[in-house]
mmCIF file of N, CA and C and ligand atoms in Angstrom:
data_model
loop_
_atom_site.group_PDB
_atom_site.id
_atom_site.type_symbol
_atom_site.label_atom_id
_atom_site.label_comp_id
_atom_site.label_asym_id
_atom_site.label_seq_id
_atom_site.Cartn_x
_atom_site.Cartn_y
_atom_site.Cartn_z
ATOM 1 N N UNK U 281 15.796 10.718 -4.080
ATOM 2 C CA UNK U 281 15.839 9.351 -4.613
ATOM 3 C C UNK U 281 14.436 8.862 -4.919
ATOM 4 N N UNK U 282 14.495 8.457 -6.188
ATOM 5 C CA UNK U 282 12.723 7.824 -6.469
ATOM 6 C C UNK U 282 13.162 6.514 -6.897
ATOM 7 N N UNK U 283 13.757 6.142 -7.067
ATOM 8 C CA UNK U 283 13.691 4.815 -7.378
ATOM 9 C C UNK U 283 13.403 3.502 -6.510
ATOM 10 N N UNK U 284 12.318 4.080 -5.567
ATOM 11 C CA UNK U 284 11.518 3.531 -4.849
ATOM 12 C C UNK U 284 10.602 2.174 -5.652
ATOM 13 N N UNK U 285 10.136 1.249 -4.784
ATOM 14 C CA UNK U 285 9.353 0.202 -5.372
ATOM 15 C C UNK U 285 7.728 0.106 -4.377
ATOM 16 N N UNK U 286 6.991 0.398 -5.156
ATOM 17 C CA UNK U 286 5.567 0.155 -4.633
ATOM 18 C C UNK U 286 5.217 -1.067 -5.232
ATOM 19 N N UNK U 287 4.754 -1.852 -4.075
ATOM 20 C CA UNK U 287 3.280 -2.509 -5.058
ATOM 21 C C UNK U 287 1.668 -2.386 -4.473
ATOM 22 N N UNK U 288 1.389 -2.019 -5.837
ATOM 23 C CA UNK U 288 0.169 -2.032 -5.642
ATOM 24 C C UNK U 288 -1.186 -3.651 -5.265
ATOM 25 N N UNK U 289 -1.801 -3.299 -3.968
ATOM 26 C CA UNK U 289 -2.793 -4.266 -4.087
ATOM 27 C C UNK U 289 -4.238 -3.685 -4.250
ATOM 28 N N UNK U 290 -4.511 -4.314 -5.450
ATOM 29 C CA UNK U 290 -6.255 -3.430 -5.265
ATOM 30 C C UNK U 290 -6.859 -4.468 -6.531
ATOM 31 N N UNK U 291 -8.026 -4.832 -6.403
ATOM 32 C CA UNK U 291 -8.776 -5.875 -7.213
ATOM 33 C C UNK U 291 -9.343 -4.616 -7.976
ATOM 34 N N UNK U 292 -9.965 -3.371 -7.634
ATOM 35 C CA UNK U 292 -9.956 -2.671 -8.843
ATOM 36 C C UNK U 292 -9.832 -2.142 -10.033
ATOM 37 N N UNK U 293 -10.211 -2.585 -10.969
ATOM 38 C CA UNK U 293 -8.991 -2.473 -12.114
ATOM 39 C C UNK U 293 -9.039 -0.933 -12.735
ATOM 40 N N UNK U 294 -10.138 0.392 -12.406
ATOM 41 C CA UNK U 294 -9.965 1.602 -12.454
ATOM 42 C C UNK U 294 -8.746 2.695 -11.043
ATOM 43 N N UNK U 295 -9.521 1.724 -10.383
ATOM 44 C CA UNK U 295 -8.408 2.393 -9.203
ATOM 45 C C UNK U 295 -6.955 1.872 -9.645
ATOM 46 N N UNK U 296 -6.537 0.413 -9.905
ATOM 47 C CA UNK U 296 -5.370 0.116 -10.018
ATOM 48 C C UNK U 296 -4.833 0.873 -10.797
ATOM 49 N N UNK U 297 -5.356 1.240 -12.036
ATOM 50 C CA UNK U 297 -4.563 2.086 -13.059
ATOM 51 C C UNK U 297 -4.553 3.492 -12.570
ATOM 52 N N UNK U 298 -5.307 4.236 -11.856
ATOM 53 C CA UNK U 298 -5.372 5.213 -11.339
ATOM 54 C C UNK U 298 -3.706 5.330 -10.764
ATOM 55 N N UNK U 299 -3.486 4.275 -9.600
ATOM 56 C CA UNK U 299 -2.189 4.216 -8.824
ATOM 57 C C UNK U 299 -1.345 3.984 -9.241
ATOM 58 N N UNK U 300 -1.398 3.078 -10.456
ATOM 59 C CA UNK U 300 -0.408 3.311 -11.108
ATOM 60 C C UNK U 300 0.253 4.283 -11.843
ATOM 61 N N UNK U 301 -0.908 4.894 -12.604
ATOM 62 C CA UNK U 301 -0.423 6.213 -12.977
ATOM 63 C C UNK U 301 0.207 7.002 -12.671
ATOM 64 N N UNK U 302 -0.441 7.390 -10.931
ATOM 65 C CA UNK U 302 0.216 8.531 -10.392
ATOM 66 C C UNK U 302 2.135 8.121 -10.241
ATOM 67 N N UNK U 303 2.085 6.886 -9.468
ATOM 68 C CA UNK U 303 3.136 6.299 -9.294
ATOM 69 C C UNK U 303 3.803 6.619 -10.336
ATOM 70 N N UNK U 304 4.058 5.701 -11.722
ATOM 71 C CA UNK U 304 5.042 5.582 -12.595
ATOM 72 C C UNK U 304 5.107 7.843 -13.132
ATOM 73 N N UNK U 305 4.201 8.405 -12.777
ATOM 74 C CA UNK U 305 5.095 9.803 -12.950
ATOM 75 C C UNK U 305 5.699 10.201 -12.305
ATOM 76 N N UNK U 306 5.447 10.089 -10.948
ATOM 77 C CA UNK U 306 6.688 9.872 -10.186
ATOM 78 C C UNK U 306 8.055 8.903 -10.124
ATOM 79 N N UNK U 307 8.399 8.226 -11.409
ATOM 80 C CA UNK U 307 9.093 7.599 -11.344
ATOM 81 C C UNK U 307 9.170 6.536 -10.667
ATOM 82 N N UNK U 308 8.153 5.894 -9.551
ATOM 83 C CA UNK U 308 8.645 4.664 -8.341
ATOM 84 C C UNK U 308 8.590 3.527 -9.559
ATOM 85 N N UNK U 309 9.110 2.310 -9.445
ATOM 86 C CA UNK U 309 8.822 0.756 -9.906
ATOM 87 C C UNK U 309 7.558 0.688 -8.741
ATOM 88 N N UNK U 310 6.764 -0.215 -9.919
ATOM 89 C CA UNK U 310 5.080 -0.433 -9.781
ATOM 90 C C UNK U 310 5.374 -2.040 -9.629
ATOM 91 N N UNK U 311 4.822 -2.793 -8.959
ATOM 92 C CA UNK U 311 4.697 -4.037 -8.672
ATOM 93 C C UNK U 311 2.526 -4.340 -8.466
ATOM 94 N N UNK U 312 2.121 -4.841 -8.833
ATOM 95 C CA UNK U 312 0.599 -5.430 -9.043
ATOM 96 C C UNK U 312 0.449 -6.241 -8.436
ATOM 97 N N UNK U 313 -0.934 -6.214 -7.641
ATOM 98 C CA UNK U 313 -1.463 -7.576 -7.628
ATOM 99 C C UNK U 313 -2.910 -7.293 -7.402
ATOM 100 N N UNK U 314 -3.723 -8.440 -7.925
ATOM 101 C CA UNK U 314 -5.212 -8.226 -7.426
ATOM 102 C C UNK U 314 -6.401 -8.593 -6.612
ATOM 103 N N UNK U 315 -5.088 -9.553 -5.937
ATOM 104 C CA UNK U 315 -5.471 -10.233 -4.395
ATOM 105 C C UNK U 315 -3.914 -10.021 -3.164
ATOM 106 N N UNK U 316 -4.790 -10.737 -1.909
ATOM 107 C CA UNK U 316 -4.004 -10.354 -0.873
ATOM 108 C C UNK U 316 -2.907 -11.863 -0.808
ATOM 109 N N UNK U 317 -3.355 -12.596 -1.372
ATOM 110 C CA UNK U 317 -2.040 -13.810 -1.611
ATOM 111 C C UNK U 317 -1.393 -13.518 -2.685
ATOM 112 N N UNK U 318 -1.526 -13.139 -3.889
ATOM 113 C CA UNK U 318 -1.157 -13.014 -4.896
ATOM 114 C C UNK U 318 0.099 -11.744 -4.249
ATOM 115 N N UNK U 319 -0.249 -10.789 -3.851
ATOM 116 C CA UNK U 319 0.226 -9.089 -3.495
ATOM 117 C C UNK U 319 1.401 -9.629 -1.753
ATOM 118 N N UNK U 320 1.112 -10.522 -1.671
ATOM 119 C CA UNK U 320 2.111 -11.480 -0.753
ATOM 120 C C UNK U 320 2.634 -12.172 -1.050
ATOM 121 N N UNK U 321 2.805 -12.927 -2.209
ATOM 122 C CA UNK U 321 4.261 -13.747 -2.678
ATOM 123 C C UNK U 321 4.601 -13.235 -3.461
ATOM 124 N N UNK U 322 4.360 -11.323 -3.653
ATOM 125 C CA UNK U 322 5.302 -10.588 -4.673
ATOM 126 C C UNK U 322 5.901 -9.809 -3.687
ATOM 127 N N UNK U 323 5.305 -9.337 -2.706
ATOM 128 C CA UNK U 323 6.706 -8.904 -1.590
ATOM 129 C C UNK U 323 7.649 -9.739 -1.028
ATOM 130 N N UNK U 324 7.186 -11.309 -0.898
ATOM 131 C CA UNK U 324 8.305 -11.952 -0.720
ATOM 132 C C UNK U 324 9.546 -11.792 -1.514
ATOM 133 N N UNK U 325 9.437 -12.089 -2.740
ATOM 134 C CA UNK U 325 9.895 -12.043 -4.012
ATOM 135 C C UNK U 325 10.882 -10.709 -4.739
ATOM 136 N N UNK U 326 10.117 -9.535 -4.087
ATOM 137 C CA UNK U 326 10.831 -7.972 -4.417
ATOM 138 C C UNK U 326 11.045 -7.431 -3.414
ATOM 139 N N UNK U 327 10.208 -7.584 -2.280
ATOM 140 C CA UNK U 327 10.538 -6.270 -1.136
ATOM 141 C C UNK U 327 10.592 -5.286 -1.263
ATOM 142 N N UNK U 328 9.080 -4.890 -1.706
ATOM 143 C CA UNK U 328 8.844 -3.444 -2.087
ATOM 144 C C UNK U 328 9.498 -2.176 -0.856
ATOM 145 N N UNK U 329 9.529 -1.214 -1.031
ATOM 146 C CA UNK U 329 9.690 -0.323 -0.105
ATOM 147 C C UNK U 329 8.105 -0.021 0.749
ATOM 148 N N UNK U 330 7.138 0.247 -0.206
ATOM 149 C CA UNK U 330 5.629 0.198 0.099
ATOM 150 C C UNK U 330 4.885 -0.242 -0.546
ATOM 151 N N UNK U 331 4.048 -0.528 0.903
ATOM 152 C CA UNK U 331 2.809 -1.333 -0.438
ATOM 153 C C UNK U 331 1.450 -0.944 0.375
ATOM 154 N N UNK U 332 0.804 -0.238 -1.469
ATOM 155 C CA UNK U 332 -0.622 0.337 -0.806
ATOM 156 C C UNK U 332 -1.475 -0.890 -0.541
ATOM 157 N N UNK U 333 -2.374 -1.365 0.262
ATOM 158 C CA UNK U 333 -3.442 -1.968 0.303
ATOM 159 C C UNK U 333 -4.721 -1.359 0.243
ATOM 160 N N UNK U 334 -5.217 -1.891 -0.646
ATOM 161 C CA UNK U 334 -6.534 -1.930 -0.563
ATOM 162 C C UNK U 334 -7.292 -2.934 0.264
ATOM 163 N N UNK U 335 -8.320 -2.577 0.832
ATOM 164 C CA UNK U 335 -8.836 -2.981 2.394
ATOM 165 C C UNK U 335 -9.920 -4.581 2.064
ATOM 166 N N UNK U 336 -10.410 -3.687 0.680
ATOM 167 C CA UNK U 336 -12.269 -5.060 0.401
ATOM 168 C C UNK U 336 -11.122 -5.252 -0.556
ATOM 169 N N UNK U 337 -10.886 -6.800 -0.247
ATOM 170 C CA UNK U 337 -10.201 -7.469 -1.439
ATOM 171 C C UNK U 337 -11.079 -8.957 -1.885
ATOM 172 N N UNK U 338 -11.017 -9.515 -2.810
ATOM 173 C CA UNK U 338 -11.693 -11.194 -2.486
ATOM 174 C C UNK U 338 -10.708 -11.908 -2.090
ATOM 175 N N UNK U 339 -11.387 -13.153 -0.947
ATOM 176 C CA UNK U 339 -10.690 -13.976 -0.360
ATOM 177 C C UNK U 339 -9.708 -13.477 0.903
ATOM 178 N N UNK U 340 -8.582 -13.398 1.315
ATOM 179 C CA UNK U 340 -8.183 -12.799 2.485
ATOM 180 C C UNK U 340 -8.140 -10.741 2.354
ATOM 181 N N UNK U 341 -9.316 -10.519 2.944
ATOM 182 C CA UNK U 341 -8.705 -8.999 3.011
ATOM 183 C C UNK U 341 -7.581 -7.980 3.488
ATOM 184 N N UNK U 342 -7.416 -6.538 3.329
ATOM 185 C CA UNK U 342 -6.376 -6.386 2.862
ATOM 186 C C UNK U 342 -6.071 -5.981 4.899
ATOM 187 N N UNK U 343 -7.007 -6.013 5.804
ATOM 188 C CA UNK U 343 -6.673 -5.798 6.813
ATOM 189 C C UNK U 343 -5.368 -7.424 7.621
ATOM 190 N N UNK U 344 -6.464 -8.223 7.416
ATOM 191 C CA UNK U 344 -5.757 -9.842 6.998
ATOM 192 C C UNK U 344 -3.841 -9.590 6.582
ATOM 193 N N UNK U 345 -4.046 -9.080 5.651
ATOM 194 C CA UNK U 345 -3.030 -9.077 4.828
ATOM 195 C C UNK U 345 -1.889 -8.642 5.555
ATOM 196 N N UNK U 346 -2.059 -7.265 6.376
ATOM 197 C CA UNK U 346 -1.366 -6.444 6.788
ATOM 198 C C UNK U 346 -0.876 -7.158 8.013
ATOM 199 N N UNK U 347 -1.735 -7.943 9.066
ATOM 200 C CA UNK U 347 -1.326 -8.277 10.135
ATOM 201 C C UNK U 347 -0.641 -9.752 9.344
ATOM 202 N N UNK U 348 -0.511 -10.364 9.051
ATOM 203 C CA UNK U 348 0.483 -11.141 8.135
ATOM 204 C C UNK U 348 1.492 -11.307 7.869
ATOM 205 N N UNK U 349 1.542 -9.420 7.468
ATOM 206 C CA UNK U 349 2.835 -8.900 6.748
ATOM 207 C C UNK U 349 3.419 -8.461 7.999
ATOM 208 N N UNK U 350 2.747 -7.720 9.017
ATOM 209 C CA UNK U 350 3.700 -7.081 9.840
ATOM 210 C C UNK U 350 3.503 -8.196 11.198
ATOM 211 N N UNK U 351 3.634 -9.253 11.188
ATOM 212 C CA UNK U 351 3.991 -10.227 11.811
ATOM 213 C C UNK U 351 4.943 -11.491 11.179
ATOM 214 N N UNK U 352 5.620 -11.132 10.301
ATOM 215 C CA UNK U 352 6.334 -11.901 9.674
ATOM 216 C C UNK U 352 7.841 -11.333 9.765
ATOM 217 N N UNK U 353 8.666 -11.880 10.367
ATOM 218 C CA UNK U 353 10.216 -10.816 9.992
ATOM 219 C C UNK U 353 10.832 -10.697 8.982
ATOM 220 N N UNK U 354 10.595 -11.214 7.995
ATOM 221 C CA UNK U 354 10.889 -10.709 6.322
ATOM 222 C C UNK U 354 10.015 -9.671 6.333
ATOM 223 N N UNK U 355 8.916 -9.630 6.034
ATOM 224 C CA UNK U 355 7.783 -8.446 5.658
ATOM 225 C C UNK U 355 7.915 -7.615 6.585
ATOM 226 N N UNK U 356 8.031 -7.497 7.480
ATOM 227 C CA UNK U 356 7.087 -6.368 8.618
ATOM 228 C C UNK U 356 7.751 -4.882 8.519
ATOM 229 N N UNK U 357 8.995 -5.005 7.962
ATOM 230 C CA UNK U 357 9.570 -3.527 7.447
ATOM 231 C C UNK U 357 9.168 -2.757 6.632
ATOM 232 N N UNK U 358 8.835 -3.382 5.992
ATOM 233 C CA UNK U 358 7.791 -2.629 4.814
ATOM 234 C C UNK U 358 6.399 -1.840 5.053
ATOM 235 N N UNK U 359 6.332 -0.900 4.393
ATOM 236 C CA UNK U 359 5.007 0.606 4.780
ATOM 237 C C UNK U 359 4.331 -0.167 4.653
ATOM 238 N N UNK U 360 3.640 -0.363 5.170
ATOM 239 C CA UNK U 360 1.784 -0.939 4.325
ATOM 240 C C UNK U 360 1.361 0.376 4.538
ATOM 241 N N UNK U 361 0.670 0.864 3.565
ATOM 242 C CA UNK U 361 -0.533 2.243 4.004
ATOM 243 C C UNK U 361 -2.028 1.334 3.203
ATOM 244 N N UNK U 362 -3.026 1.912 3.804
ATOM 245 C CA UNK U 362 -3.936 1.490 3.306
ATOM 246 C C UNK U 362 -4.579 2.381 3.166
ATOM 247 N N UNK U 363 -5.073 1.484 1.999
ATOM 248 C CA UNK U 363 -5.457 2.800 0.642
ATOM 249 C C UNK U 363 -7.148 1.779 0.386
ATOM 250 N N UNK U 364 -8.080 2.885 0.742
ATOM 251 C CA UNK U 364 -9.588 2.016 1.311
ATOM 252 C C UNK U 364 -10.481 3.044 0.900
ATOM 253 N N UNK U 365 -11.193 2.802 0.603
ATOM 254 C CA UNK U 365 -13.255 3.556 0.406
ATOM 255 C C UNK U 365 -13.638 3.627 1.918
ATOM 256 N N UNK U 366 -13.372 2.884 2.292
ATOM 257 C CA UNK U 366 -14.237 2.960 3.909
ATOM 258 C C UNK U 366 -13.804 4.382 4.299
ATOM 259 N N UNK U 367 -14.269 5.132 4.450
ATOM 260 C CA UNK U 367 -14.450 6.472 5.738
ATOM 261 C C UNK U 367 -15.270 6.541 6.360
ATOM 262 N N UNK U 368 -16.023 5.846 7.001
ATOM 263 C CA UNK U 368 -16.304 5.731 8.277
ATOM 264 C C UNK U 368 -15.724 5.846 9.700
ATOM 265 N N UNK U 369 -16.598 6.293 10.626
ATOM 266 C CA UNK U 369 -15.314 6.990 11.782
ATOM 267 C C UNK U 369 -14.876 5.263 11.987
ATOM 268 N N UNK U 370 -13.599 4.891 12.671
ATOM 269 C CA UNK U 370 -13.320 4.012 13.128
ATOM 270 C C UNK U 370 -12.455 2.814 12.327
ATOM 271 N N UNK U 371 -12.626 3.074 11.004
ATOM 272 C CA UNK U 371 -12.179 2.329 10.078
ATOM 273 C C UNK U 371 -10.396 2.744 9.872
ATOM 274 N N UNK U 372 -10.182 4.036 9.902
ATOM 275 C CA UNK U 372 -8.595 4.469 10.336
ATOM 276 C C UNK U 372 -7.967 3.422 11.159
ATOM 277 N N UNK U 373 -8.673 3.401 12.366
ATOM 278 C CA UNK U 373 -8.360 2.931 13.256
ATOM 279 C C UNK U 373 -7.908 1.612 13.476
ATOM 280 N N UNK U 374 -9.359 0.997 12.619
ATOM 281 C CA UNK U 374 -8.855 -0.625 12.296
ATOM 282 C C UNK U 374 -7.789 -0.793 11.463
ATOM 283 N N UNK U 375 -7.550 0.103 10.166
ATOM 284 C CA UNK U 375 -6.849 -0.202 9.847
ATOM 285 C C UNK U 375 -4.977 0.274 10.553
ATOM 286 N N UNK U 376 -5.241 0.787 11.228
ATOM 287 C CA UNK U 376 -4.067 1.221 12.130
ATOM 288 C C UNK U 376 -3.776 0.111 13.133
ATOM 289 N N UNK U 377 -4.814 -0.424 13.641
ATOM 290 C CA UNK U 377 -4.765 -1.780 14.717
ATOM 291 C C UNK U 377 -4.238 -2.929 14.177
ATOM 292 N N UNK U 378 -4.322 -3.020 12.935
ATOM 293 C CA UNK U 378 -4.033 -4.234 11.966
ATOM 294 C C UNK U 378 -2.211 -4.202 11.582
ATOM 295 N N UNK U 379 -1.934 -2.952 11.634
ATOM 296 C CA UNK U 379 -0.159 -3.134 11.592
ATOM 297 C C UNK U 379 0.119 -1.881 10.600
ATOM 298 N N UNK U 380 -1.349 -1.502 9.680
ATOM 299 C CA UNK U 380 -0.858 0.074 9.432
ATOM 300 C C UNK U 380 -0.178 0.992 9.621
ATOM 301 N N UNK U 381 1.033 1.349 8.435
ATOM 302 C CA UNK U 381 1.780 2.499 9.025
ATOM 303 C C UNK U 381 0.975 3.932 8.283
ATOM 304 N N UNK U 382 -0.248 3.644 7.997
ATOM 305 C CA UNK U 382 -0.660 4.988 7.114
ATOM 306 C C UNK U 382 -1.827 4.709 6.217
ATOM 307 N N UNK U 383 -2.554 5.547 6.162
ATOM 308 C CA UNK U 383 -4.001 5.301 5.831
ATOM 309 C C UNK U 383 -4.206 6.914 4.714
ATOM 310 N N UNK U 384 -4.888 6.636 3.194
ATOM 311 C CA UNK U 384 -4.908 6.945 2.082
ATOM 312 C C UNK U 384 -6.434 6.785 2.108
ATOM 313 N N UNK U 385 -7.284 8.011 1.918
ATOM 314 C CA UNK U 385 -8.869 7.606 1.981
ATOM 315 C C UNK U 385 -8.921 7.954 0.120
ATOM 316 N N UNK U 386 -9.983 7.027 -0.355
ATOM 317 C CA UNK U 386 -10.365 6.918 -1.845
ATOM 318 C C UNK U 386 -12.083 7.868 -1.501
ATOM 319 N N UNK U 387 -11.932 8.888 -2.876
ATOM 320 C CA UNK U 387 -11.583 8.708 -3.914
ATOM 321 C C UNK U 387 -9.917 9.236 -3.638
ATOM 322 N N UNK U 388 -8.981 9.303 -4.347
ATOM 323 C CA UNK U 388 -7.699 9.814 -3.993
ATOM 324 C C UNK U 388 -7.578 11.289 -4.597
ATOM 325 N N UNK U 389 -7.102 12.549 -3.322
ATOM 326 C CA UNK U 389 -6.678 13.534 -3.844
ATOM 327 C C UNK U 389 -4.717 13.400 -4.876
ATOM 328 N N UNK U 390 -5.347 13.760 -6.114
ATOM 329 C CA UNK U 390 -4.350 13.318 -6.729
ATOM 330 C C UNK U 390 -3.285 14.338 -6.284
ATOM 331 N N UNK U 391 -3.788 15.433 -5.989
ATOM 332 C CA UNK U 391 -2.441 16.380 -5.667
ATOM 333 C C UNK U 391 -1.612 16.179 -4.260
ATOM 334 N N UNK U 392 -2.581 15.841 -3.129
ATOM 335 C CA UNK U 392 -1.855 15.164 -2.240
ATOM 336 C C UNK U 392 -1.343 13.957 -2.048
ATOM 337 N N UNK U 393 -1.735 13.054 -3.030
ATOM 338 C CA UNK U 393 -1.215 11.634 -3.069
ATOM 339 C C UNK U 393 0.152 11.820 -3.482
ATOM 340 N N UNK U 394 0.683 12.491 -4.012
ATOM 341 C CA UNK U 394 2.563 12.211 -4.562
ATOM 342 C C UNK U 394 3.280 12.970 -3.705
ATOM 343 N N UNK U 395 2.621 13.713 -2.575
ATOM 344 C CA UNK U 395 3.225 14.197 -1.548
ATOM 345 C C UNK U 395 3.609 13.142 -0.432
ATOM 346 N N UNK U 396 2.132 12.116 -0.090
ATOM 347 C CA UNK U 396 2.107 11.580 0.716
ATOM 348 C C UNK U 396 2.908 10.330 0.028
ATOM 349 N N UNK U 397 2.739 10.035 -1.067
ATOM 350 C CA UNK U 397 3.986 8.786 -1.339
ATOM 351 C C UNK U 397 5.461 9.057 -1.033
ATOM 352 N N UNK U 398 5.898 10.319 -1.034
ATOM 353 C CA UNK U 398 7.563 10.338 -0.725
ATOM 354 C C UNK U 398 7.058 10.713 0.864
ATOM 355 N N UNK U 399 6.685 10.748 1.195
ATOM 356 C CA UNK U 399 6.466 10.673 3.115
ATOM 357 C C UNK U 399 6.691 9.265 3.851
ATOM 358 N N UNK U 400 5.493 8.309 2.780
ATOM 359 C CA UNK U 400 6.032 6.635 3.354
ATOM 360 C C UNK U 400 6.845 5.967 2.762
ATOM 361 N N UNK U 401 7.977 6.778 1.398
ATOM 362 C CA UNK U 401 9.088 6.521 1.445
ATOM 363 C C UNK U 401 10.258 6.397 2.061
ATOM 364 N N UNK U 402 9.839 8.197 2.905
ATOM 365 C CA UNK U 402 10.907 8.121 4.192
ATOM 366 C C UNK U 402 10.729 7.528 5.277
ATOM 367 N N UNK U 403 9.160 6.924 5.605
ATOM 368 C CA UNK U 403 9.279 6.052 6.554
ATOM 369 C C UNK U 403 10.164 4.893 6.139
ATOM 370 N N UNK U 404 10.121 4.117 5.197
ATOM 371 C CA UNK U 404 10.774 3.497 4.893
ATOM 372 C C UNK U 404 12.307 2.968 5.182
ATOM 373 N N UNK U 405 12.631 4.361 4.997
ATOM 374 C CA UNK U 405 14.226 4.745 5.068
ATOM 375 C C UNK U 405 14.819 4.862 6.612
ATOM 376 N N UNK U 406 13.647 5.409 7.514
ATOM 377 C CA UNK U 406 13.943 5.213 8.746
ATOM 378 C C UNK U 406 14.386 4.013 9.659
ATOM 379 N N UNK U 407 15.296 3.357 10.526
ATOM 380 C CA UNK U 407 15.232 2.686 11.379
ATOM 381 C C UNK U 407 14.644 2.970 12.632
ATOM 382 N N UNK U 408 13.575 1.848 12.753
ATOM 383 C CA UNK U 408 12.790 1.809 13.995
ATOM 384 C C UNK U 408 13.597 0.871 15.078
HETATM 385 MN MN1 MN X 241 -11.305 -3.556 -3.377
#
């Protein structure tokens, strides 16, 4: 089943199209945004299955974002993976402390990225 729904959050506008790309060949519905409020009253709205974050956003970042989302009982079912430049040791971590179900280091291996998108699909699908 691909008819999965991502949205993408990333103020990038090379990376965004990047994710999108990969995405729409895989068939998922692409949802946008280029902030962390904006990329939060579109999951209200759709209820993506996942949604990548990007971490350096302007105005609330995407760590912000996540503890938000997964403290809210509408949102908190939903994958967040975060999808970040930071590799630095410890930064996994934060973003794992923040409500992360999964962490995507940039630049993105494109060949493992459409592996790892039907992986936090099936998280998805799981009941916790
Ligand atoms: Mn950014």
């Amino acid at each position: 089943m691909k008819n999965k729904t991502f949205l993408i959050i990333e103020d990038n506008q090379l990376n965004m199209k990047l994710v999108r790309t990969l995405l729409q060949l895989e068939n998922y519905n692409v949802l946008e945004a280029t902030t962390a409020e904006n990329g939060i009253g579109l999951a209200r709205r759709h209820r993506p299955d996942v949604i990548l974050m990007d971490i350096q956003l302007p105005g609330m970042d995407g760590l912000e974002a996540t503890r938000l989302i997964k403290n809210d009982p509408e949102l908190q079912d939903i994958v967040v993976v975060a999808l970040t430049s930071f590799v630095m040791p410890g930064d996994k971590e934060k973003a794992l402390d923040a409500g992360c179900d999964g962490y995507i280091p940039k630049p993105i291996d494109i060949h493992e990225f459409g592996i790892m998108l039907a992986q936090y699909c099936d998280q998805n699908g799981r009941e916790t």
